[in-house]
Short mmCIF file of C-alpha atoms in Angstrom, two decimals:
data_model
loop_
_atom_site.label_atom_id
_atom_site.label_comp_id
_atom_site.label_asym_id
_atom_site.label_seq_id
_atom_site.Cartn_x
_atom_site.Cartn_y
_atom_site.Cartn_z
CA MET A 284 0.00 0.00 0.00
CA LYS A 285 1.33 3.43 -0.91
CA PHE A 286 2.18 5.87 1.87
CA GLU A 287 -0.55 8.35 0.92
CA GLU A 288 -3.16 5.57 1.07
CA CYS A 289 -1.85 4.48 4.48
CA LEU A 290 -2.31 7.97 5.85
CA GLU A 291 -6.02 7.87 4.96
CA TYR A 292 -6.50 5.07 7.50
CA LEU A 293 -4.99 7.07 10.34
CA ASN A 294 -8.30 8.17 11.77
CA ASP A 295 -10.37 6.47 14.43
CA GLU A 296 -13.29 5.40 12.26
CA ARG A 297 -11.32 3.92 9.36
CA TRP A 298 -8.77 2.23 11.65
CA ARG A 299 -11.51 0.46 13.63
CA GLN A 300 -12.93 -1.01 10.43
CA CYS A 301 -9.63 -2.61 9.39
CA SER A 302 -8.70 -6.24 9.89
CA VAL A 303 -5.44 -7.16 11.62
CA GLU A 304 -3.91 -7.93 8.22
CA GLN A 305 -4.94 -4.53 6.87
CA LYS A 306 -3.49 -2.79 9.91
CA ILE A 307 -0.17 -4.58 9.40
CA GLY A 308 -0.21 -3.49 5.75
CA ILE A 309 -0.85 0.12 6.74
CA LEU A 310 1.92 0.09 9.34
CA SER A 311 4.29 -1.60 6.87
CA GLY A 312 3.62 1.08 4.28
CA ILE A 313 4.39 3.77 6.81
CA GLU A 314 7.59 2.02 7.94
CA GLN A 315 8.74 1.75 4.31
CA GLU A 316 8.27 5.50 3.73
CA ILE A 317 9.89 6.52 7.02
CA ALA A 318 12.89 4.35 6.22
CA ILE A 319 13.27 6.05 2.84
CA ARG A 320 13.07 9.48 4.46
CA GLU A 321 15.64 8.49 7.09
CA ARG A 322 17.87 6.98 4.40
CA ARG A 323 17.96 3.62 6.11
CA LEU A 324 17.02 0.10 5.13
CA PRO A 325 13.33 -0.61 5.75
CA CYS A 326 12.32 -3.22 8.29
CA SER A 327 9.82 -5.98 7.74
CA LEU A 328 7.02 -6.06 10.28
CA LYS A 329 6.74 -9.49 11.84
CA PRO A 330 3.55 -10.29 13.72
CA TYR A 331 3.92 -11.92 17.11
CA ARG A 332 1.33 -12.82 19.69
CA GLU A 333 1.50 -11.10 23.08
CA LEU A 334 4.92 -9.69 23.55
CA THR A 335 5.28 -9.08 27.27
CA GLN A 336 7.87 -7.34 29.37
CA LYS A 337 9.63 -8.97 32.32
CA ASP A 338 7.32 -7.03 34.64
CA GLY A 339 4.26 -8.48 32.88
CA SER A 340 3.29 -5.28 31.05
CA ILE A 341 2.24 -5.38 27.41
CA SER A 342 4.95 -4.84 24.82
CA MET A 343 3.61 -3.35 21.62
CA GLY A 344 6.67 -4.13 19.54
CA GLN A 345 10.42 -4.47 19.42
CA TYR A 346 13.29 -4.10 16.98
CA ASP A 347 15.48 -7.17 16.48
CA ARG A 348 19.10 -6.23 15.75
CA LYS A 349 19.88 -9.73 14.46
CA THR A 350 17.06 -10.05 11.91
CA LYS A 351 16.58 -6.30 11.33
CA ASP A 352 12.81 -6.80 11.70
CA ILE A 353 10.24 -5.02 13.83
CA SER A 354 7.98 -7.36 15.78
CA ILE A 355 4.40 -6.15 16.24
CA ASN A 356 2.04 -7.46 18.90
CA ILE A 357 -0.88 -8.61 16.73
CA VAL A 358 -3.10 -9.37 19.71
CA GLN A 359 -3.19 -5.64 20.34
CA LEU A 360 -4.21 -5.00 16.72
CA GLU A 361 -7.41 -7.03 17.18
CA ARG A 362 -10.73 -5.29 17.64
CA GLY A 363 -11.72 -5.09 21.26
CA SER A 364 -8.17 -5.45 22.59
CA LYS A 365 -6.78 -2.78 24.88
CA TYR A 366 -5.12 -0.87 22.01
CA GLY A 367 -6.75 -2.39 18.92
CA ASP A 368 -8.86 0.64 18.10
CA ASP A 369 -6.16 3.24 18.72
CA TYR A 370 -4.00 3.72 15.63
CA ARG A 371 -1.89 6.28 17.54
CA VAL A 372 -0.38 3.63 19.80
CA HIS A 373 0.63 1.47 16.84
CA LEU A 374 1.95 4.39 14.83
CA ASP A 375 4.03 5.44 17.83
CA THR A 376 5.31 1.86 18.13
CA ILE A 377 6.60 1.57 14.58
CA LEU A 378 8.11 5.06 14.69
CA HIS A 379 9.84 4.23 17.98
CA GLU A 380 11.13 0.86 16.79
CA GLY A 381 12.15 2.37 13.46
CA ARG A 382 14.31 4.77 15.42
CA HIS A 383 16.08 1.80 16.98
CA ALA A 384 16.60 0.47 13.45
CA TYR A 385 18.12 3.80 12.43
CA GLN A 386 20.45 3.77 15.43
CA ASP A 387 21.52 0.19 14.73
CA GLN A 388 22.14 0.89 11.07
CA ALA A 389 24.05 4.08 11.88
CA VAL A 390 26.40 2.18 14.19
CA LEU A 391 26.93 -0.44 11.46
CA GLY A 392 27.67 2.29 8.90
CA TYR A 393 24.58 1.72 6.72
CA VAL A 394 23.40 5.31 7.19
CA ASP A 395 25.25 8.60 7.53
#
């Protein structure tokens, strides 16, 4: 999905109507564009079920330095989950994890 199309889904009503697969596609499209703008390699979004922290709190996502992927908690993309209807949380997650990707790639010399 093109970046401009992805942006159209970043509103409460349209986001709530999306399936988990559509939400992943939207977030992937945004990650691809952000990576281009940051002049870094884009990350694939890998769905995982219930990423949790050591303290038991919900983890929305994480960047994997080994695979260069961003893991996304798909349970929290489902309708009726704590964060499923809030696109802002998921957008913040991919932007945050994309920043880790940038930092990793900068250290490895992939970006200036």
